[in-house]
Amino acid sequence: MLSPLGLGCWQFSNGQGMVGKFWPVIGPHDVLQIVQTSLRGGINWFDTAEVYGKGQSEQMLAKALNDAGPLADSAHIATKWWPVLRTAKSIGNTIDERIRLLDNRTIHLHQVHQPYSLSSVASEMNEMAKLIKQGKIQNVGVSNFSAKSMREADRVLREHGLRLISNQVKYSLLDRRIEQNEILDTAKELGIAIIAYSPLEQGILSGKFHKNPALVQSITGPRKWTSTFRSAGLKKSQPLIKVLEELAHRYDASATQIALNWLIHAHGETVFAIPGASKVHHAEENVKAMRFSLTSSELQEIDAASKHVLAIN
């Protein structure tokens, strides 16, 4: 059984490639400490991708899991194929490199990273099904797919006796588009898991930038230029942060933990989340979010505060 939180491993990109520059470089020792802290705290799966540092994230994750020894025996790995300017044939052509970089660890979930490729969804799913039959992957997922594309992916996989397992999408208390564009409803209907990435909006939901806006200037990478980090964005989300902090005091927790707890409990067992961790204390924060359950009235209170900030009726 998978833990409701996994660890997002984009930050293990080692500063390589276009997307790897989004995060500061994290050394192998720190990666190991983050992975071990996650495993000890009950997180048992890790989400990486081909495009994260051009395979650096996969390689660093595999090394950390190997170095963790028996602690990592039950660890599950999810990775992703990068489809842009490629055809579905690339899925089979690149899988051996995924396996090599992951040091022959089992790929429990292989995902199509984006809906943009030179092939159809059907072609992609047929190629994924081949990999399952060859024993190279265990399950198939997608990422950033629309409700319509989710249905098509699941339809094609059914022809092979398989099912679409997941759709990884952006979802947080400050980004609830999947509740309005049928993605969440379709996931619930078909029994597909939603894997929420950016569940803390790059750290905004921790509340630390509201307490000390000067911290924004110390951020490395492009995220500090996004609208949520500007003074107007911080002011807009302040009422939600206030509710999260009040509940955090009640649970001897943090705003981060309350936000994550809401995400994994607000929709039954449909939503999983993959917060990242660039420091050990981030991993400690993550695992503590799984150690309590908000009440239904508290979930509703957070829901209302979030909708008010987003002006959702």
PDB file of N, CA and C in Angstrom, residues 133-209:
ATOM      1  N   LYS A 133       4.277  -5.819 -20.677  1.00  0.00           N
ATOM      2  CA  LYS A 133       4.360  -7.216 -21.109  1.00  0.00           C
ATOM      3  C   LYS A 133       5.803  -7.715 -21.130  1.00  0.00           C
ATOM      4  N   GLN A 134       6.743  -6.796 -21.371  1.00  0.00           N
ATOM      5  CA  GLN A 134       8.160  -7.157 -21.371  1.00  0.00           C
ATOM      6  C   GLN A 134       8.749  -7.191 -19.953  1.00  0.00           C
ATOM      7  N   GLY A 135       7.943  -6.786 -18.961  1.00  0.00           N
ATOM      8  CA  GLY A 135       8.403  -6.790 -17.577  1.00  0.00           C
ATOM      9  C   GLY A 135       9.323  -5.637 -17.229  1.00  0.00           C
ATOM     10  N   LYS A 136       9.323  -4.580 -18.056  1.00  0.00           N
ATOM     11  CA  LYS A 136      10.233  -3.458 -17.804  1.00  0.00           C
ATOM     12  C   LYS A 136       9.611  -2.381 -16.914  1.00  0.00           C
ATOM     13  N   ILE A 137       8.296  -2.325 -16.863  1.00  0.00           N
ATOM     14  CA  ILE A 137       7.581  -1.424 -15.953  1.00  0.00           C
ATOM     15  C   ILE A 137       6.391  -2.188 -15.377  1.00  0.00           C
ATOM     16  N   GLN A 138       5.801  -1.650 -14.308  1.00  0.00           N
ATOM     17  CA  GLN A 138       4.675  -2.357 -13.704  1.00  0.00           C
ATOM     18  C   GLN A 138       3.325  -1.692 -13.938  1.00  0.00           C
ATOM     19  N   ASN A 139       3.297  -0.365 -14.003  1.00  0.00           N
ATOM     20  CA  ASN A 139       2.031   0.359 -14.187  1.00  0.00           C
ATOM     21  C   ASN A 139       2.242   1.569 -15.080  1.00  0.00           C
ATOM     22  N   VAL A 140       1.123   2.078 -15.611  1.00  0.00           N
ATOM     23  CA  VAL A 140       1.165   3.218 -16.530  1.00  0.00           C
ATOM     24  C   VAL A 140       0.406   4.406 -15.950  1.00  0.00           C
ATOM     25  N   GLY A 141       1.016   5.576 -16.033  1.00  0.00           N
ATOM     26  CA  GLY A 141       0.361   6.812 -15.613  1.00  0.00           C
ATOM     27  C   GLY A 141       0.594   7.900 -16.644  1.00  0.00           C
ATOM     28  N   VAL A 142      -0.063   9.014 -16.451  1.00  0.00           N
ATOM     29  CA  VAL A 142       0.123  10.178 -17.308  1.00  0.00           C
ATOM     30  C   VAL A 142       0.314  11.397 -16.413  1.00  0.00           C
ATOM     31  N   SER A 143       0.641  12.509 -17.024  1.00  0.00           N
ATOM     32  CA  SER A 143       0.825  13.740 -16.257  1.00  0.00           C
ATOM     33  C   SER A 143       0.340  14.918 -17.091  1.00  0.00           C
ATOM     34  N   ASN A 144      -0.397  15.803 -16.453  1.00  0.00           N
ATOM     35  CA  ASN A 144      -0.927  17.008 -17.111  1.00  0.00           C
ATOM     36  C   ASN A 144      -1.926  16.691 -18.227  1.00  0.00           C
ATOM     37  N   PHE A 145      -2.578  15.522 -18.139  1.00  0.00           N
ATOM     38  CA  PHE A 145      -3.560  15.133 -19.147  1.00  0.00           C
ATOM     39  C   PHE A 145      -4.935  15.709 -18.814  1.00  0.00           C
ATOM     40  N   SER A 146      -5.689  16.064 -19.839  1.00  0.00           N
ATOM     41  CA  SER A 146      -7.068  16.522 -19.677  1.00  0.00           C
ATOM     42  C   SER A 146      -7.970  15.340 -19.349  1.00  0.00           C
ATOM     43  N   ALA A 147      -9.196  15.631 -18.942  1.00  0.00           N
ATOM     44  CA  ALA A 147     -10.156  14.566 -18.650  1.00  0.00           C
ATOM     45  C   ALA A 147     -10.384  13.701 -19.889  1.00  0.00           C
ATOM     46  N   LYS A 148     -10.503  14.331 -21.041  1.00  0.00           N
ATOM     47  CA  LYS A 148     -10.733  13.598 -22.294  1.00  0.00           C
ATOM     48  C   LYS A 148      -9.566  12.663 -22.607  1.00  0.00           C
ATOM     49  N   SER A 149      -8.339  13.159 -22.439  1.00  0.00           N
ATOM     50  CA  SER A 149      -7.155  12.332 -22.723  1.00  0.00           C
ATOM     51  C   SER A 149      -6.998  11.208 -21.700  1.00  0.00           C
ATOM     52  N   MET A 150      -7.394  11.462 -20.448  1.00  0.00           N
ATOM     53  CA  MET A 150      -7.385  10.397 -19.438  1.00  0.00           C
ATOM     54  C   MET A 150      -8.300   9.251 -19.874  1.00  0.00           C
ATOM     55  N   ARG A 151      -9.487   9.601 -20.342  1.00  0.00           N
ATOM     56  CA  ARG A 151     -10.448   8.580 -20.773  1.00  0.00           C
ATOM     57  C   ARG A 151      -9.893   7.768 -21.941  1.00  0.00           C
ATOM     58  N   GLU A 152      -9.255   8.470 -22.880  1.00  0.00           N
ATOM     59  CA  GLU A 152      -8.696   7.788 -24.044  1.00  0.00           C
ATOM     60  C   GLU A 152      -7.553   6.856 -23.632  1.00  0.00           C
ATOM     61  N   ALA A 153      -6.690   7.330 -22.729  1.00  0.00           N
ATOM     62  CA  ALA A 153      -5.580   6.499 -22.260  1.00  0.00           C
ATOM     63  C   ALA A 153      -6.104   5.241 -21.566  1.00  0.00           C
ATOM     64  N   ASP A 154      -7.107   5.405 -20.722  1.00  0.00           N
ATOM     65  CA  ASP A 154      -7.668   4.267 -19.994  1.00  0.00           C
ATOM     66  C   ASP A 154      -8.355   3.297 -20.956  1.00  0.00           C
ATOM     67  N   ARG A 155      -9.035   3.841 -21.954  1.00  0.00           N
ATOM     68  CA  ARG A 155      -9.726   2.995 -22.949  1.00  0.00           C
ATOM     69  C   ARG A 155      -8.733   2.092 -23.681  1.00  0.00           C
ATOM     70  N   VAL A 156      -7.628   2.671 -24.126  1.00  0.00           N
ATOM     71  CA  VAL A 156      -6.631   1.904 -24.877  1.00  0.00           C
ATOM     72  C   VAL A 156      -5.972   0.853 -23.982  1.00  0.00           C
ATOM     73  N   LEU A 157      -5.637   1.226 -22.766  1.00  0.00           N
ATOM     74  CA  LEU A 157      -5.013   0.264 -21.853  1.00  0.00           C
ATOM     75  C   LEU A 157      -5.944  -0.896 -21.529  1.00  0.00           C
ATOM     76  N   ARG A 158      -7.244  -0.624 -21.455  1.00  0.00           N
ATOM     77  CA  ARG A 158      -8.211  -1.700 -21.195  1.00  0.00           C
ATOM     78  C   ARG A 158      -8.148  -2.766 -22.288  1.00  0.00           C
ATOM     79  N   GLU A 159      -7.850  -2.347 -23.510  1.00  0.00           N
ATOM     80  CA  GLU A 159      -7.747  -3.305 -24.617  1.00  0.00           C
ATOM     81  C   GLU A 159      -6.614  -4.299 -24.392  1.00  0.00           C
ATOM     82  N   HIS A 160      -5.674  -3.922 -23.543  1.00  0.00           N
ATOM     83  CA  HIS A 160      -4.552  -4.809 -23.199  1.00  0.00           C
ATOM     84  C   HIS A 160      -4.768  -5.486 -21.846  1.00  0.00           C
ATOM     85  N   GLY A 161      -5.950  -5.311 -21.271  1.00  0.00           N
ATOM     86  CA  GLY A 161      -6.219  -5.874 -19.950  1.00  0.00           C
ATOM     87  C   GLY A 161      -5.594  -5.068 -18.828  1.00  0.00           C
ATOM     88  N   LEU A 162      -5.285  -3.801 -19.104  1.00  0.00           N
ATOM     89  CA  LEU A 162      -4.639  -2.937 -18.128  1.00  0.00           C
ATOM     90  C   LEU A 162      -5.537  -1.739 -17.823  1.00  0.00           C
ATOM     91  N   ARG A 163      -5.130  -0.930 -16.873  1.00  0.00           N
ATOM     92  CA  ARG A 163      -5.858   0.299 -16.543  1.00  0.00           C
ATOM     93  C   ARG A 163      -4.864   1.446 -16.366  1.00  0.00           C
ATOM     94  N   LEU A 164      -5.337   2.655 -16.626  1.00  0.00           N
ATOM     95  CA  LEU A 164      -4.548   3.838 -16.308  1.00  0.00           C
ATOM     96  C   LEU A 164      -4.568   3.998 -14.793  1.00  0.00           C
ATOM     97  N   ILE A 165      -3.396   4.134 -14.198  1.00  0.00           N
ATOM     98  CA  ILE A 165      -3.279   4.170 -12.738  1.00  0.00           C
ATOM     99  C   ILE A 165      -3.391   5.583 -12.182  1.00  0.00           C
ATOM    100  N   SER A 166      -2.812   6.570 -12.897  1.00  0.00           N
ATOM    101  CA  SER A 166      -2.712   7.903 -12.291  1.00  0.00           C
ATOM    102  C   SER A 166      -2.609   9.015 -13.324  1.00  0.00           C
ATOM    103  N   ASN A 167      -2.948  10.224 -12.877  1.00  0.00           N
ATOM    104  CA  ASN A 167      -2.708  11.449 -13.630  1.00  0.00           C
ATOM    105  C   ASN A 167      -2.046  12.420 -12.661  1.00  0.00           C
ATOM    106  N   GLN A 168      -0.819  12.818 -12.980  1.00  0.00           N
ATOM    107  CA  GLN A 168      -0.082  13.736 -12.117  1.00  0.00           C
ATOM    108  C   GLN A 168      -0.320  15.165 -12.604  1.00  0.00           C
ATOM    109  N   VAL A 169      -0.906  15.978 -11.742  1.00  0.00           N
ATOM    110  CA  VAL A 169      -1.303  17.333 -12.131  1.00  0.00           C
ATOM    111  C   VAL A 169      -0.988  18.328 -11.014  1.00  0.00           C
ATOM    112  N   LYS A 170      -0.959  19.582 -11.372  1.00  0.00           N
ATOM    113  CA  LYS A 170      -0.746  20.623 -10.373  1.00  0.00           C
ATOM    114  C   LYS A 170      -2.034  20.790  -9.564  1.00  0.00           C
ATOM    115  N   TYR A 171      -1.907  20.711  -8.249  1.00  0.00           N
ATOM    116  CA  TYR A 171      -3.094  20.821  -7.396  1.00  0.00           C
ATOM    117  C   TYR A 171      -2.673  21.243  -6.002  1.00  0.00           C
ATOM    118  N   SER A 172      -3.300  22.275  -5.503  1.00  0.00           N
ATOM    119  CA  SER A 172      -3.032  22.759  -4.149  1.00  0.00           C
ATOM    120  C   SER A 172      -4.197  23.630  -3.716  1.00  0.00           C
ATOM    121  N   LEU A 173      -4.141  24.121  -2.492  1.00  0.00           N
ATOM    122  CA  LEU A 173      -5.173  25.029  -1.988  1.00  0.00           C
ATOM    123  C   LEU A 173      -5.176  26.356  -2.736  1.00  0.00           C
ATOM    124  N   LEU A 174      -4.111  26.634  -3.487  1.00  0.00           N
ATOM    125  CA  LEU A 174      -4.058  27.858  -4.283  1.00  0.00           C
ATOM    126  C   LEU A 174      -4.166  27.601  -5.783  1.00  0.00           C
ATOM    127  N   ASP A 175      -4.409  26.350  -6.151  1.00  0.00           N
ATOM    128  CA  ASP A 175      -4.622  25.993  -7.559  1.00  0.00           C
ATOM    129  C   ASP A 175      -5.569  24.805  -7.622  1.00  0.00           C
ATOM    130  N   ARG A 176      -6.853  25.098  -7.834  1.00  0.00           N
ATOM    131  CA  ARG A 176      -7.880  24.057  -7.764  1.00  0.00           C
ATOM    132  C   ARG A 176      -8.579  23.859  -9.110  1.00  0.00           C
ATOM    133  N   ARG A 177      -7.853  24.097 -10.183  1.00  0.00           N
ATOM    134  CA  ARG A 177      -8.443  23.995 -11.525  1.00  0.00           C
ATOM    135  C   ARG A 177      -8.970  22.594 -11.828  1.00  0.00           C
ATOM    136  N   ILE A 178      -8.341  21.552 -11.271  1.00  0.00           N
ATOM    137  CA  ILE A 178      -8.794  20.193 -11.605  1.00  0.00           C
ATOM    138  C   ILE A 178     -10.181  19.892 -11.059  1.00  0.00           C
ATOM    139  N   GLU A 179     -10.647  20.705 -10.106  1.00  0.00           N
ATOM    140  CA  GLU A 179     -11.996  20.525  -9.578  1.00  0.00           C
ATOM    141  C   GLU A 179     -13.041  21.098 -10.534  1.00  0.00           C
ATOM    142  N   GLN A 180     -12.587  21.929 -11.469  1.00  0.00           N
ATOM    143  CA  GLN A 180     -13.517  22.634 -12.359  1.00  0.00           C
ATOM    144  C   GLN A 180     -13.449  22.184 -13.812  1.00  0.00           C
ATOM    145  N   ASN A 181     -12.381  21.477 -14.186  1.00  0.00           N
ATOM    146  CA  ASN A 181     -12.231  21.081 -15.596  1.00  0.00           C
ATOM    147  C   ASN A 181     -12.454  19.582 -15.827  1.00  0.00           C
ATOM    148  N   GLU A 182     -13.106  18.925 -14.866  1.00  0.00           N
ATOM    149  CA  GLU A 182     -13.518  17.513 -14.955  1.00  0.00           C
ATOM    150  C   GLU A 182     -12.396  16.509 -14.700  1.00  0.00           C
ATOM    151  N   ILE A 183     -11.175  16.969 -14.492  1.00  0.00           N
ATOM    152  CA  ILE A 183     -10.084  16.019 -14.254  1.00  0.00           C
ATOM    153  C   ILE A 183     -10.316  15.237 -12.962  1.00  0.00           C
ATOM    154  N   LEU A 184     -10.651  15.931 -11.878  1.00  0.00           N
ATOM    155  CA  LEU A 184     -10.862  15.249 -10.597  1.00  0.00           C
ATOM    156  C   LEU A 184     -12.089  14.343 -10.663  1.00  0.00           C
ATOM    157  N   ASP A 185     -13.173  14.820 -11.258  1.00  0.00           N
ATOM    158  CA  ASP A 185     -14.392  14.007 -11.379  1.00  0.00           C
ATOM    159  C   ASP A 185     -14.130  12.744 -12.200  1.00  0.00           C
ATOM    160  N   THR A 186     -13.374  12.882 -13.279  1.00  0.00           N
ATOM    161  CA  THR A 186     -13.057  11.733 -14.128  1.00  0.00           C
ATOM    162  C   THR A 186     -12.186  10.732 -13.378  1.00  0.00           C
ATOM    163  N   ALA A 187     -11.238  11.240 -12.606  1.00  0.00           N
ATOM    164  CA  ALA A 187     -10.376  10.357 -11.816  1.00  0.00           C
ATOM    165  C   ALA A 187     -11.212   9.544 -10.833  1.00  0.00           C
ATOM    166  N   LYS A 188     -12.131  10.198 -10.160  1.00  0.00           N
ATOM    167  CA  LYS A 188     -12.986   9.500  -9.195  1.00  0.00           C
ATOM    168  C   LYS A 188     -13.855   8.462  -9.894  1.00  0.00           C
ATOM    169  N   GLU A 189     -14.398   8.818 -11.041  1.00  0.00           N
ATOM    170  CA  GLU A 189     -15.276   7.907 -11.784  1.00  0.00           C
ATOM    171  C   GLU A 189     -14.534   6.656 -12.251  1.00  0.00           C
ATOM    172  N   LEU A 190     -13.308   6.832 -12.754  1.00  0.00           N
ATOM    173  CA  LEU A 190     -12.564   5.722 -13.333  1.00  0.00           C
ATOM    174  C   LEU A 190     -11.643   5.019 -12.331  1.00  0.00           C
ATOM    175  N   GLY A 191     -11.562   5.542 -11.121  1.00  0.00           N
ATOM    176  CA  GLY A 191     -10.684   4.940 -10.125  1.00  0.00           C
ATOM    177  C   GLY A 191      -9.216   5.217 -10.381  1.00  0.00           C
ATOM    178  N   ILE A 192      -8.943   6.383 -10.966  1.00  0.00           N
ATOM    179  CA  ILE A 192      -7.570   6.798 -11.273  1.00  0.00           C
ATOM    180  C   ILE A 192      -7.080   7.717 -10.158  1.00  0.00           C
ATOM    181  N   ALA A 193      -5.872   7.480  -9.690  1.00  0.00           N
ATOM    182  CA  ALA A 193      -5.312   8.335  -8.642  1.00  0.00           C
ATOM    183  C   ALA A 193      -4.869   9.673  -9.222  1.00  0.00           C
ATOM    184  N   ILE A 194      -5.078  10.726  -8.455  1.00  0.00           N
ATOM    185  CA  ILE A 194      -4.508  12.034  -8.770  1.00  0.00           C
ATOM    186  C   ILE A 194      -3.228  12.173  -7.943  1.00  0.00           C
ATOM    187  N   ILE A 195      -2.127  12.458  -8.618  1.00  0.00           N
ATOM    188  CA  ILE A 195      -0.863  12.742  -7.927  1.00  0.00           C
ATOM    189  C   ILE A 195      -0.646  14.247  -8.021  1.00  0.00           C
ATOM    190  N   ALA A 196      -0.752  14.911  -6.890  1.00  0.00           N
ATOM    191  CA  ALA A 196      -0.671  16.375  -6.869  1.00  0.00           C
ATOM    192  C   ALA A 196       0.768  16.844  -6.768  1.00  0.00           C
ATOM    193  N   TYR A 197       1.224  17.558  -7.815  1.00  0.00           N
ATOM    194  CA  TYR A 197       2.546  18.174  -7.700  1.00  0.00           C
ATOM    195  C   TYR A 197       2.392  19.653  -7.350  1.00  0.00           C
ATOM    196  N   SER A 198       3.455  20.256  -6.871  1.00  0.00           N
ATOM    197  CA  SER A 198       3.430  21.631  -6.326  1.00  0.00           C
ATOM    198  C   SER A 198       2.326  21.776  -5.280  1.00  0.00           C
ATOM    199  N   PRO A 199       2.197  20.805  -4.343  1.00  0.00           N
ATOM    200  CA  PRO A 199       1.100  20.857  -3.373  1.00  0.00           C
ATOM    201  C   PRO A 199       1.222  22.008  -2.379  1.00  0.00           C
ATOM    202  N   LEU A 200       2.407  22.604  -2.301  1.00  0.00           N
ATOM    203  CA  LEU A 200       2.620  23.735  -1.383  1.00  0.00           C
ATOM    204  C   LEU A 200       2.899  25.023  -2.147  1.00  0.00           C
ATOM    205  N   GLU A 201       2.624  24.996  -3.471  1.00  0.00           N
ATOM    206  CA  GLU A 201       2.869  26.172  -4.314  1.00  0.00           C
ATOM    207  C   GLU A 201       4.279  26.711  -4.115  1.00  0.00           C
ATOM    208  N   GLN A 202       5.251  25.811  -4.282  1.00  0.00           N
ATOM    209  CA  GLN A 202       6.681  26.168  -4.168  1.00  0.00           C
ATOM    210  C   GLN A 202       7.034  26.779  -2.807  1.00  0.00           C
ATOM    211  N   GLY A 203       6.271  26.400  -1.782  1.00  0.00           N
ATOM    212  CA  GLY A 203       6.589  26.867  -0.431  1.00  0.00           C
ATOM    213  C   GLY A 203       5.729  28.003   0.078  1.00  0.00           C
ATOM    214  N   ILE A 204       4.896  28.572  -0.781  1.00  0.00           N
ATOM    215  CA  ILE A 204       4.037  29.694  -0.361  1.00  0.00           C
ATOM    216  C   ILE A 204       3.136  29.292   0.800  1.00  0.00           C
ATOM    217  N   LEU A 205       2.588  28.065   0.753  1.00  0.00           N
ATOM    218  CA  LEU A 205       1.635  27.641   1.780  1.00  0.00           C
ATOM    219  C   LEU A 205       2.287  27.354   3.133  1.00  0.00           C
ATOM    220  N   SER A 206       3.611  27.445   3.199  1.00  0.00           N
ATOM    221  CA  SER A 206       4.275  27.318   4.503  1.00  0.00           C
ATOM    222  C   SER A 206       4.025  28.550   5.367  1.00  0.00           C
ATOM    223  N   GLY A 207       3.710  29.666   4.724  1.00  0.00           N
ATOM    224  CA  GLY A 207       3.477  30.912   5.452  1.00  0.00           C
ATOM    225  C   GLY A 207       4.745  31.688   5.775  1.00  0.00           C
ATOM    226  N   LYS A 208       5.917  31.099   5.516  1.00  0.00           N
ATOM    227  CA  LYS A 208       7.157  31.781   5.924  1.00  0.00           C
ATOM    228  C   LYS A 208       7.405  33.055   5.126  1.00  0.00           C
ATOM    229  N   PHE A 209       6.936  33.095   3.878  1.00  0.00           N
ATOM    230  CA  PHE A 209       7.147  34.292   3.066  1.00  0.00           C
ATOM    231  C   PHE A 209       6.171  35.411   3.453  1.00  0.00           C
TER     232      PHE A 209
END
